[in-house]
Short mmCIF file of C-alpha atoms in Angstrom, two decimals:
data_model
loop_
_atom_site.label_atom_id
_atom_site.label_comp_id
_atom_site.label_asym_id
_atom_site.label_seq_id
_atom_site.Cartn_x
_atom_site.Cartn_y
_atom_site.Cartn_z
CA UNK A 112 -34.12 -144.02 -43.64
CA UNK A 113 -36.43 -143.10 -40.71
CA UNK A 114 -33.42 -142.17 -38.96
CA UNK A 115 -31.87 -139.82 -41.39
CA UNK A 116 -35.17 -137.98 -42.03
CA UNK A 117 -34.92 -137.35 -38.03
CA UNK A 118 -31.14 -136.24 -38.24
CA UNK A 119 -31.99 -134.27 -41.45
CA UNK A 120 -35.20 -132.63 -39.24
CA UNK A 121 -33.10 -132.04 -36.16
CA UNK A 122 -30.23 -130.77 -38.63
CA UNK A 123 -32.87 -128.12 -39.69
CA UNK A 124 -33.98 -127.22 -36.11
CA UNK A 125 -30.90 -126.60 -35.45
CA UNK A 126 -30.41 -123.88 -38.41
CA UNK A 127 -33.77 -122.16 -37.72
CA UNK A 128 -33.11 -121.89 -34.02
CA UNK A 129 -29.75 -120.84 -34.77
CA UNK A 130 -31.14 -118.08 -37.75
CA UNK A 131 -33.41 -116.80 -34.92
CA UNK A 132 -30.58 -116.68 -32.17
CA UNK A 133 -28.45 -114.33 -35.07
CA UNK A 134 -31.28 -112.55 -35.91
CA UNK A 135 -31.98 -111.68 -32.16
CA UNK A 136 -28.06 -110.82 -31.54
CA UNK A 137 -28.98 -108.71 -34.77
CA UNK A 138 -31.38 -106.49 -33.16
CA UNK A 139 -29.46 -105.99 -29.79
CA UNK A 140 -26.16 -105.32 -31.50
CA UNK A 141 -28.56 -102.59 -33.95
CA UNK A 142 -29.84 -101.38 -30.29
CA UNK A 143 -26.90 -101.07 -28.94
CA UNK A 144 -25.35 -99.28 -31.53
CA UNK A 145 -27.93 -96.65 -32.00
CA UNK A 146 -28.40 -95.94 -28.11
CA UNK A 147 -24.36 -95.45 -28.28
CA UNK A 148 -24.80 -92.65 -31.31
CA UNK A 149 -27.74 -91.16 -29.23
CA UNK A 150 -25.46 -91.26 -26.44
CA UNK A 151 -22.55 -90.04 -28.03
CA UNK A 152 -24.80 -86.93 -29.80
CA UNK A 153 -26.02 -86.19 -26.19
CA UNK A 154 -22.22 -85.84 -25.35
CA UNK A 155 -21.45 -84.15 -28.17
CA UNK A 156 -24.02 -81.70 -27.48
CA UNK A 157 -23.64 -81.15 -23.90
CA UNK A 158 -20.28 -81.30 -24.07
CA UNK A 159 -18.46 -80.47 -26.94
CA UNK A 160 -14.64 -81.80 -25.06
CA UNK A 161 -16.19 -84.93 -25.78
CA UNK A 162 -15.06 -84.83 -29.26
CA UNK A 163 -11.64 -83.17 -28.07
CA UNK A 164 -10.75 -86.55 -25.98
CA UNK A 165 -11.85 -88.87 -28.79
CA UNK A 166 -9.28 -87.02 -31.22
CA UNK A 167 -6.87 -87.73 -28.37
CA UNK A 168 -7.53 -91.03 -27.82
CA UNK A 169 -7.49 -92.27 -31.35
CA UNK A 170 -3.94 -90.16 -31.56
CA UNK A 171 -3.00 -92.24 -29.07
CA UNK A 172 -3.88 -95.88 -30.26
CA UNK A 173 -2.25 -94.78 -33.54
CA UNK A 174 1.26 -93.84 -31.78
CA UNK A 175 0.69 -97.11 -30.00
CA UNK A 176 0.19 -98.74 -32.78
CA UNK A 177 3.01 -97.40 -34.75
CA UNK A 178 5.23 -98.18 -32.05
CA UNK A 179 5.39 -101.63 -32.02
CA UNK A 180 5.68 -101.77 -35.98
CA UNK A 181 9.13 -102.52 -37.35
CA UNK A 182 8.36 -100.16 -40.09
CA UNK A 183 9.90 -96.36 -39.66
CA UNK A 184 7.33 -94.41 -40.43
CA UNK A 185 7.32 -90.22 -40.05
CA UNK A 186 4.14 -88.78 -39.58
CA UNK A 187 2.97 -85.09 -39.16
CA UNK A 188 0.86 -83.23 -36.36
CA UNK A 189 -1.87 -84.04 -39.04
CA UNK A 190 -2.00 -87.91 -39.29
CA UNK A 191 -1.69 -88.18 -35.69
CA UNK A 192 -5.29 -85.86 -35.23
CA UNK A 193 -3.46 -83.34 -33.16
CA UNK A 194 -2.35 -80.31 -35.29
CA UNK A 195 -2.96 -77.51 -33.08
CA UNK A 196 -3.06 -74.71 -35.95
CA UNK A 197 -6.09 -76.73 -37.11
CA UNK A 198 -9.61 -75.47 -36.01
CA UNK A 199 -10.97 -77.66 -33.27
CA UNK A 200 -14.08 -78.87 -32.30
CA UNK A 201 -14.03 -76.82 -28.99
CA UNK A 202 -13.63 -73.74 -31.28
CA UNK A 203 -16.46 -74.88 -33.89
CA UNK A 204 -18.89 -75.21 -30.92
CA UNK A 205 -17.72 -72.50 -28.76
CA UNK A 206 -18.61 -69.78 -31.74
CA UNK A 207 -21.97 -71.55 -32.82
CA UNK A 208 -22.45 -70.40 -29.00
CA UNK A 209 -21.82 -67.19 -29.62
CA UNK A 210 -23.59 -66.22 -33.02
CA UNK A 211 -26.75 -67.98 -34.48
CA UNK A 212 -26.57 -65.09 -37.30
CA UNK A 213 -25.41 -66.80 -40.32
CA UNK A 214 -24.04 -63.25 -41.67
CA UNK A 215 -21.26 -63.10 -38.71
CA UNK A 216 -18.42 -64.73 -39.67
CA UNK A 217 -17.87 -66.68 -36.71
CA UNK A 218 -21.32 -68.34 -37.30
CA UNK A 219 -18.62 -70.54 -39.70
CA UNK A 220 -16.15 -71.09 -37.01
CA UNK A 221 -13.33 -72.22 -39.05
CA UNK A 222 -10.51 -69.96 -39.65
CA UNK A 223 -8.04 -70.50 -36.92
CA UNK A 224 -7.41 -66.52 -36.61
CA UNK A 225 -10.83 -64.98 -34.65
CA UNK A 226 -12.06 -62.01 -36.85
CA UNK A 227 -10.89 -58.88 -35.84
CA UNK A 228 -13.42 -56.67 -33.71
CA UNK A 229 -11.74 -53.43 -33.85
CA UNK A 230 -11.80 -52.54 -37.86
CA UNK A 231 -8.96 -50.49 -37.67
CA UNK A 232 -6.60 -53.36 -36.62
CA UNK A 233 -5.51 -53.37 -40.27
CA UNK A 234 -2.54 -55.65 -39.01
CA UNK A 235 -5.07 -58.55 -37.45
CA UNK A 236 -7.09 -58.33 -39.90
CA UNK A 237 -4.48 -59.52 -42.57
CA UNK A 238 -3.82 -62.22 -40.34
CA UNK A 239 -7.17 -63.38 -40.32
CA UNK A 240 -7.47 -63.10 -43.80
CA UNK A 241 -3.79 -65.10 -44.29
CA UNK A 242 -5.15 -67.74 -41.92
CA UNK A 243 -8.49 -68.20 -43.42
CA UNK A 244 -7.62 -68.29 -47.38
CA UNK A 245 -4.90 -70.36 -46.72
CA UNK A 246 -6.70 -73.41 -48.29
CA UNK A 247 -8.75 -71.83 -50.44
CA UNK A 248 -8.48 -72.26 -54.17
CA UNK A 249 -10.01 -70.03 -57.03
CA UNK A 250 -11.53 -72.09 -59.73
CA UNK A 251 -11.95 -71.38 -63.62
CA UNK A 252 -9.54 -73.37 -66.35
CA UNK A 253 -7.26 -74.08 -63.41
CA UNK A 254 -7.77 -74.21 -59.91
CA UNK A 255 -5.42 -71.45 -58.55
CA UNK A 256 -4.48 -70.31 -54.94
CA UNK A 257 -5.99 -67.60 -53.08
CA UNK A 258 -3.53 -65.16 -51.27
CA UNK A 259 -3.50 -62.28 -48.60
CA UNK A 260 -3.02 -59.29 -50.10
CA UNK A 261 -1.82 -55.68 -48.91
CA UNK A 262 -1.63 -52.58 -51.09
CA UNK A 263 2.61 -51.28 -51.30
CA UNK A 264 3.46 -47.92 -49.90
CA UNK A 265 3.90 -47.00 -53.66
CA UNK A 266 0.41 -47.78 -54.10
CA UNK A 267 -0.77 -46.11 -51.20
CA UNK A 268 1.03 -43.25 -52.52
CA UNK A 269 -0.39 -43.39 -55.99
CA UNK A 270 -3.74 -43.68 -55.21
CA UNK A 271 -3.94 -41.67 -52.19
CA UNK A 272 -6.73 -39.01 -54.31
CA UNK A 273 -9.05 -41.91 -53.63
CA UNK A 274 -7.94 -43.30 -50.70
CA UNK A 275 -8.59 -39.48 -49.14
CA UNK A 276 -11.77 -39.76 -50.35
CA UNK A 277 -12.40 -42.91 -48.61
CA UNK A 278 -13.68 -44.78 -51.43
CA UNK A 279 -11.57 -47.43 -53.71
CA UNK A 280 -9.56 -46.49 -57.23
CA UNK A 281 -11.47 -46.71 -60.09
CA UNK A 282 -10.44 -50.04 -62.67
CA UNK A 283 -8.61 -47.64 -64.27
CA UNK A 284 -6.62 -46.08 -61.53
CA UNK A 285 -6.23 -49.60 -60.01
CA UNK A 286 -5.18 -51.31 -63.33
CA UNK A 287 -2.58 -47.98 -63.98
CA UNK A 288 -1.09 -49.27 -60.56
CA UNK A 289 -1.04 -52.88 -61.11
CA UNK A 290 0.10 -52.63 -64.60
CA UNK A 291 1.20 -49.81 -66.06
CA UNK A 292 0.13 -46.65 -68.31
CA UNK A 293 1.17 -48.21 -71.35
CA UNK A 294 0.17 -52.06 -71.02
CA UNK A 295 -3.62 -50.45 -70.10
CA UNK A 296 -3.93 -48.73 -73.27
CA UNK A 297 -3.26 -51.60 -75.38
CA UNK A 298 -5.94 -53.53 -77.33
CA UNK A 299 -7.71 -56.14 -75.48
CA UNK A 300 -6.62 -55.38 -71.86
CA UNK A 301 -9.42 -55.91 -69.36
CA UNK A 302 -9.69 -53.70 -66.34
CA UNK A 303 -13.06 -54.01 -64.14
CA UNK A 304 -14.43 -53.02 -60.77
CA UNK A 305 -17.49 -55.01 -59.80
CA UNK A 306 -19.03 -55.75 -56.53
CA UNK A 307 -17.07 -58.52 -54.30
CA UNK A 308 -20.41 -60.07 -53.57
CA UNK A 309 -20.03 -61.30 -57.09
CA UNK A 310 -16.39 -62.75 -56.32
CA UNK A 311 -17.79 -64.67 -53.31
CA UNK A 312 -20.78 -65.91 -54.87
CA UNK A 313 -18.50 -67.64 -57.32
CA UNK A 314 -15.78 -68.63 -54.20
CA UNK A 315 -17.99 -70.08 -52.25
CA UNK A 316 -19.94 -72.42 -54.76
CA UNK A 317 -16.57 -73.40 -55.66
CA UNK A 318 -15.36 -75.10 -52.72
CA UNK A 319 -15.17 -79.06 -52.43
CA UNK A 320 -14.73 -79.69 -48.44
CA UNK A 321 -16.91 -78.94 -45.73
CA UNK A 322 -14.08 -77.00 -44.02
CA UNK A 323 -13.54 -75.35 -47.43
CA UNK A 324 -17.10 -74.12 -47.84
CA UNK A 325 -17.11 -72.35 -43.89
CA UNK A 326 -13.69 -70.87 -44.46
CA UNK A 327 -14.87 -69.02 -48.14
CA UNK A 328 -17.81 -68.08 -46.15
CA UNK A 329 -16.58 -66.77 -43.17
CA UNK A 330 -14.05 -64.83 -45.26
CA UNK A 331 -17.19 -63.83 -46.95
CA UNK A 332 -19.07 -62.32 -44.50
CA UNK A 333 -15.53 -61.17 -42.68
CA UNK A 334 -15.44 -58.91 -45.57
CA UNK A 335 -19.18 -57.76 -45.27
CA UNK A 336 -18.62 -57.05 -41.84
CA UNK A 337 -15.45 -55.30 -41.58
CA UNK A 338 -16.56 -53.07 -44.64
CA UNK A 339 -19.95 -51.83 -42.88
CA UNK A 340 -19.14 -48.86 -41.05
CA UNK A 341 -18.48 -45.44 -42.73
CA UNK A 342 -15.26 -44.49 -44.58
CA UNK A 343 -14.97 -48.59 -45.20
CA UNK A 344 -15.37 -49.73 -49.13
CA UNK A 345 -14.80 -53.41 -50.91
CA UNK A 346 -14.66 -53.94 -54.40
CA UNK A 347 -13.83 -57.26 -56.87
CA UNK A 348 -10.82 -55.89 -59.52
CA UNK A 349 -10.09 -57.73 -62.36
CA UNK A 350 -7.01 -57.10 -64.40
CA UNK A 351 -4.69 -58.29 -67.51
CA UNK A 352 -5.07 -59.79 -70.93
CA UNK A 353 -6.77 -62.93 -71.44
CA UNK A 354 -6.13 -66.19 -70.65
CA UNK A 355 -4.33 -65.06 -67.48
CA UNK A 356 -6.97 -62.30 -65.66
CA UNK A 357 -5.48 -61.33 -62.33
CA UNK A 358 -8.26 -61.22 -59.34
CA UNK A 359 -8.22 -58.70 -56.46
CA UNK A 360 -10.44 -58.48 -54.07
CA UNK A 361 -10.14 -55.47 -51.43
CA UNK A 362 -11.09 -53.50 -48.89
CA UNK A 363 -10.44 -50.05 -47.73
CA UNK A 364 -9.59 -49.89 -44.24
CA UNK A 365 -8.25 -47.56 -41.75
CA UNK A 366 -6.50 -45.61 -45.16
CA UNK A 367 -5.00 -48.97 -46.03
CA UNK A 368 -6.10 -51.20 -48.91
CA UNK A 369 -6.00 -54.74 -47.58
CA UNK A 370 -7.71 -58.62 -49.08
CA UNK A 371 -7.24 -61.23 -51.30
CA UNK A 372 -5.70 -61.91 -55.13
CA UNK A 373 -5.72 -64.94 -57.32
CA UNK A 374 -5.67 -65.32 -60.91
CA UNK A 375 -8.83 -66.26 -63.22
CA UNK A 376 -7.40 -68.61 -65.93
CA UNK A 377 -9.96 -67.90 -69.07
CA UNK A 378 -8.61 -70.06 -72.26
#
Protein backbone atom coordinates (compact mmCIF):
# COMPACT_ATOMS: atom_id res chain seq x y z
CA UNK A 1 0.00 0.00 0.00
CA UNK A 2 2.87 2.32 1.08
CA UNK A 3 4.17 1.82 -2.25
CA UNK A 4 1.23 2.76 -4.31
CA UNK A 5 0.51 5.91 -2.25
CA UNK A 6 4.29 6.82 -3.42
CA UNK A 7 3.57 5.85 -7.18
CA UNK A 8 0.12 7.57 -6.86
CA UNK A 9 2.23 10.85 -5.24
CA UNK A 10 4.96 10.70 -7.83
CA UNK A 11 2.07 10.04 -10.52
CA UNK A 12 0.75 13.50 -9.34
CA UNK A 13 4.17 15.28 -9.40
CA UNK A 14 4.46 14.34 -12.46
CA UNK A 15 1.00 16.07 -13.70
CA UNK A 16 1.61 19.30 -11.74
CA UNK A 17 5.14 19.67 -13.04
CA UNK A 18 3.93 18.79 -16.32
CA UNK A 19 0.61 21.48 -15.96
CA UNK A 20 3.31 24.07 -15.08
CA UNK A 21 5.76 23.10 -18.03
CA UNK A 22 2.31 23.68 -20.52
CA UNK A 23 1.36 26.52 -18.79
CA UNK A 24 4.93 28.09 -19.21
CA UNK A 25 5.06 26.94 -23.11
CA UNK A 26 1.58 28.80 -22.80
CA UNK A 27 2.92 32.11 -22.06
CA UNK A 28 5.97 32.00 -24.50
CA UNK A 29 3.90 30.70 -27.39
CA UNK A 30 1.18 33.94 -26.23
CA UNK A 31 4.63 36.08 -26.31
CA UNK A 32 5.67 35.04 -29.21
CA UNK A 33 2.66 35.48 -30.98
CA UNK A 34 1.92 38.96 -29.94
CA UNK A 35 5.62 40.29 -30.50
CA UNK A 36 5.04 38.67 -34.20
CA UNK A 37 1.58 40.90 -34.67
CA UNK A 38 3.57 43.92 -33.19
CA UNK A 39 6.14 43.04 -35.56
CA UNK A 40 4.12 42.43 -38.40
CA UNK A 41 1.97 46.00 -37.66
CA UNK A 42 5.46 47.70 -37.55
CA UNK A 43 5.91 46.20 -41.12
CA UNK A 44 2.78 46.91 -42.14
CA UNK A 45 3.18 50.38 -41.21
CA UNK A 46 6.55 51.11 -42.39
CA UNK A 47 6.15 49.28 -45.19
CA UNK A 48 3.04 48.72 -46.69
CA UNK A 49 4.83 45.91 -49.65
CA UNK A 50 4.85 43.91 -46.70
CA UNK A 51 1.33 42.99 -47.15
CA UNK A 52 1.91 42.85 -51.09
CA UNK A 53 4.53 39.78 -50.58
CA UNK A 54 2.30 37.99 -48.06
CA UNK A 55 -0.63 37.98 -50.77
CA UNK A 56 2.10 36.53 -52.97
CA UNK A 57 3.32 34.10 -50.91
CA UNK A 58 0.10 32.58 -49.77
CA UNK A 59 -0.79 32.58 -53.81
CA UNK A 60 1.97 30.64 -54.03
CA UNK A 61 1.56 27.81 -51.33
CA UNK A 62 -1.98 27.52 -52.73
CA UNK A 63 -0.72 26.80 -56.50
CA UNK A 64 1.69 24.51 -54.72
CA UNK A 65 -0.68 23.01 -53.06
CA UNK A 66 -3.09 22.50 -55.82
CA UNK A 67 -0.47 21.06 -57.80
CA UNK A 68 0.20 18.02 -56.28
CA UNK A 69 -3.67 17.27 -55.82
CA UNK A 70 -5.15 14.73 -58.22
CA UNK A 71 -8.21 16.79 -58.23
CA UNK A 72 -8.64 19.32 -61.45
CA UNK A 73 -9.56 22.19 -60.05
CA UNK A 74 -9.98 25.83 -62.11
CA UNK A 75 -9.54 28.72 -60.14
CA UNK A 76 -9.74 32.51 -60.97
CA UNK A 77 -7.18 35.51 -60.50
CA UNK A 78 -9.44 35.85 -57.31
CA UNK A 79 -8.93 32.57 -55.31
CA UNK A 80 -5.39 32.63 -56.03
CA UNK A 81 -5.09 36.47 -54.11
CA UNK A 82 -3.69 37.98 -57.24
CA UNK A 83 -6.43 39.75 -59.30
CA UNK A 84 -4.76 42.73 -60.48
CA UNK A 85 -8.09 44.82 -61.26
CA UNK A 86 -8.60 44.46 -57.49
CA UNK A 87 -7.49 47.44 -55.24
CA UNK A 88 -4.28 46.59 -53.46
CA UNK A 89 -2.86 47.23 -50.36
CA UNK A 90 -0.01 49.37 -51.92
CA UNK A 91 -2.86 51.53 -53.37
CA UNK A 92 -4.98 51.63 -49.96
CA UNK A 93 -1.81 52.95 -48.19
CA UNK A 94 -0.30 54.96 -50.85
CA UNK A 95 -3.67 57.35 -50.90
CA UNK A 96 -4.13 57.38 -46.98
CA UNK A 97 -0.56 59.08 -47.74
CA UNK A 98 -1.83 61.45 -49.72
CA UNK A 99 -5.20 62.73 -48.11
CA UNK A 100 -6.04 62.62 -44.30
CA UNK A 101 -9.37 64.66 -45.38
CA UNK A 102 -12.09 62.23 -45.07
CA UNK A 103 -14.19 64.42 -47.73
CA UNK A 104 -11.55 63.53 -50.69
CA UNK A 105 -12.40 60.59 -52.20
CA UNK A 106 -9.18 59.02 -52.22
CA UNK A 107 -9.17 59.25 -48.35
CA UNK A 108 -11.32 55.71 -49.24
CA UNK A 109 -8.77 54.34 -51.54
CA UNK A 110 -10.78 51.70 -53.10
CA UNK A 111 -12.01 52.16 -56.52
CA UNK A 112 -9.44 50.80 -58.83
CA UNK A 113 -9.94 53.94 -61.33
CA UNK A 114 -8.04 57.21 -59.44
CA UNK A 115 -10.66 60.09 -59.45
CA UNK A 116 -10.36 62.31 -62.11
CA UNK A 117 -8.50 65.75 -61.34
CA UNK A 118 -9.38 67.66 -64.32
CA UNK A 119 -13.47 67.95 -64.04
CA UNK A 120 -13.90 68.32 -67.51
CA UNK A 121 -12.51 64.80 -68.33
CA UNK A 122 -16.17 63.79 -68.68
CA UNK A 123 -14.74 60.51 -70.35
CA UNK A 124 -12.46 59.49 -67.03
CA UNK A 125 -14.74 60.38 -65.00
CA UNK A 126 -17.33 57.72 -66.25
CA UNK A 127 -14.69 55.36 -65.88
CA UNK A 128 -14.19 56.04 -62.44
CA UNK A 129 -17.62 56.00 -61.75
CA UNK A 130 -18.02 52.37 -63.88
CA UNK A 131 -15.09 51.09 -61.83
CA UNK A 132 -16.21 52.18 -58.49
CA UNK A 133 -20.13 51.17 -58.55
CA UNK A 134 -19.31 48.12 -60.01
CA UNK A 135 -20.12 46.21 -56.74
CA UNK A 136 -22.36 48.32 -55.38
CA UNK A 137 -25.96 47.34 -54.80
CA UNK A 138 -29.06 49.66 -54.08
CA UNK A 139 -31.18 48.31 -51.35
CA UNK A 140 -35.09 48.65 -50.69
CA UNK A 141 -37.58 45.39 -51.37
CA UNK A 142 -34.75 44.02 -53.47
CA UNK A 143 -31.26 44.60 -53.55
CA UNK A 144 -30.63 45.96 -57.11
CA UNK A 145 -27.39 46.92 -59.06
CA UNK A 146 -25.97 50.23 -59.36
CA UNK A 147 -24.85 51.32 -62.94
CA UNK A 148 -22.79 54.10 -64.78
CA UNK A 149 -24.86 56.24 -66.39
CA UNK A 150 -24.48 58.88 -69.34
CA UNK A 151 -27.22 61.17 -70.65
CA UNK A 152 -28.00 60.14 -74.89
CA UNK A 153 -27.33 62.77 -77.46
CA UNK A 154 -31.23 62.86 -77.67
CA UNK A 155 -31.23 63.89 -74.21
CA UNK A 156 -28.61 66.27 -74.47
CA UNK A 157 -30.59 67.66 -77.18
CA UNK A 158 -33.85 67.81 -75.32
CA UNK A 159 -32.77 69.33 -72.42
CA UNK A 160 -30.18 71.53 -73.70
CA UNK A 161 -32.54 74.94 -72.22
CA UNK A 162 -31.14 73.70 -68.94
CA UNK A 163 -28.09 72.32 -69.72
CA UNK A 164 -27.24 76.11 -71.24
CA UNK A 165 -28.12 77.32 -68.16
CA UNK A 166 -25.77 75.15 -66.39
CA UNK A 167 -28.07 73.83 -63.93
CA UNK A 168 -29.97 70.22 -64.11
CA UNK A 169 -33.75 69.58 -65.72
CA UNK A 170 -36.36 69.98 -63.51
CA UNK A 171 -38.33 66.29 -62.38
CA UNK A 172 -40.50 67.23 -64.84
CA UNK A 173 -38.27 67.92 -67.76
CA UNK A 174 -36.14 64.90 -66.65
CA UNK A 175 -39.15 62.50 -66.20
CA UNK A 176 -40.63 63.97 -69.93
CA UNK A 177 -37.15 62.54 -71.16
CA UNK A 178 -37.02 59.36 -69.38
CA UNK A 179 -40.57 58.56 -69.92
CA UNK A 180 -42.61 60.25 -71.97
CA UNK A 181 -45.34 63.21 -72.20
CA UNK A 182 -48.09 60.97 -71.86
CA UNK A 183 -46.96 58.21 -69.20
CA UNK A 184 -46.07 61.60 -66.86
CA UNK A 185 -49.47 62.83 -66.89
CA UNK A 186 -51.04 59.77 -65.76
CA UNK A 187 -52.37 59.21 -62.20
CA UNK A 188 -49.93 58.09 -59.72
CA UNK A 189 -46.62 58.65 -61.62
CA UNK A 190 -43.84 59.92 -59.35
CA UNK A 191 -41.29 62.32 -60.68
CA UNK A 192 -38.81 64.01 -57.97
CA UNK A 193 -35.59 65.98 -57.82
CA UNK A 194 -34.02 65.92 -54.39
CA UNK A 195 -30.56 66.47 -53.23
CA UNK A 196 -28.01 63.39 -53.96
CA UNK A 197 -26.73 63.83 -50.45
CA UNK A 198 -29.98 62.15 -49.62
CA UNK A 199 -29.24 59.18 -52.19
CA UNK A 200 -25.81 58.61 -50.54
CA UNK A 201 -26.87 58.85 -47.12
CA UNK A 202 -29.12 55.91 -47.86
CA UNK A 203 -26.09 54.10 -50.24
CA UNK A 204 -23.73 54.21 -47.96
CA UNK A 205 -25.59 52.86 -44.74
CA UNK A 206 -26.56 50.23 -47.03
CA UNK A 207 -23.45 48.53 -47.74
CA UNK A 208 -22.43 45.08 -46.05
CA UNK A 209 -18.44 44.82 -46.78
CA UNK A 210 -15.76 46.90 -45.70
CA UNK A 211 -14.68 47.36 -49.35
CA UNK A 212 -18.37 48.08 -50.05
CA UNK A 213 -18.72 50.85 -47.50
CA UNK A 214 -15.19 52.87 -48.99
CA UNK A 215 -16.30 52.36 -52.55
CA UNK A 216 -20.16 54.07 -51.82
CA UNK A 217 -18.16 56.60 -50.06
CA UNK A 218 -15.59 57.48 -52.24
CA UNK A 219 -18.20 57.61 -55.01
CA UNK A 220 -19.80 59.84 -52.50
CA UNK A 221 -17.54 62.37 -52.00
CA UNK A 222 -16.25 61.81 -55.90
CA UNK A 223 -19.52 63.34 -56.59
CA UNK A 224 -19.15 66.24 -53.97
CA UNK A 225 -15.97 66.99 -55.35
CA UNK A 226 -16.30 66.94 -58.96
CA UNK A 227 -19.62 69.02 -58.58
CA UNK A 228 -17.87 72.01 -56.54
CA UNK A 229 -16.70 74.37 -58.96
CA UNK A 230 -19.06 76.76 -60.90
CA UNK A 231 -21.29 75.73 -63.82
CA UNK A 232 -21.15 71.99 -62.01
CA UNK A 233 -24.75 70.73 -60.48
CA UNK A 234 -25.84 67.07 -58.92
CA UNK A 235 -29.16 66.10 -58.22
CA UNK A 236 -31.02 62.53 -56.94
CA UNK A 237 -34.11 61.87 -59.76
CA UNK A 238 -36.60 59.57 -59.04
CA UNK A 239 -38.95 58.31 -61.67
CA UNK A 240 -41.96 55.74 -62.60
CA UNK A 241 -44.99 54.22 -60.99
CA UNK A 242 -44.76 52.31 -57.93
CA UNK A 243 -43.42 49.30 -57.05
CA UNK A 244 -40.67 49.77 -59.66
CA UNK A 245 -39.21 53.68 -59.01
CA UNK A 246 -36.25 54.19 -61.30
CA UNK A 247 -33.13 56.04 -59.44
CA UNK A 248 -30.79 58.55 -61.15
CA UNK A 249 -28.31 60.14 -59.73
CA UNK A 250 -26.32 62.90 -61.87
CA UNK A 251 -24.14 65.39 -62.40
CA UNK A 252 -23.71 68.16 -64.81
CA UNK A 253 -20.39 68.31 -66.18
CA UNK A 254 -18.50 69.95 -68.86
CA UNK A 255 -22.35 70.32 -70.75
CA UNK A 256 -22.68 66.58 -70.28
CA UNK A 257 -24.99 64.86 -67.80
CA UNK A 258 -23.02 61.94 -66.41
CA UNK A 259 -23.62 59.28 -62.82
CA UNK A 260 -25.34 56.53 -61.63
CA UNK A 261 -29.07 54.70 -62.00
CA UNK A 262 -30.64 51.84 -60.18
CA UNK A 263 -34.08 51.03 -59.46
CA UNK A 264 -35.92 51.53 -55.90
CA UNK A 265 -38.24 48.45 -55.56
CA UNK A 266 -41.25 49.95 -53.19
CA UNK A 267 -44.07 47.03 -52.79
Amino acid sequence: AKQIAQQDAQRAAFIVDRAKMEKKSTIVRADGEAKSAELIGEAIKSQPGFLELRRIETAREIAHLLQGSGNRLVLDASSLLLNVTEPSSMDYFEALKTSSDTRNPEFYAHSPVPVPKDTKDVGSIINYIKATCDDLYFTSDSDEPVEVYQLSAAGLSMLEADIDKLSLPSAKDFAVFVAGDVTTAEEGFIMEKLPASQFFARLCGQQVSERQKRLAKSLECAFAKLTSTPGTASAYYRIGFLPNIEVYVVMLIDGQIVGIKTLSVET
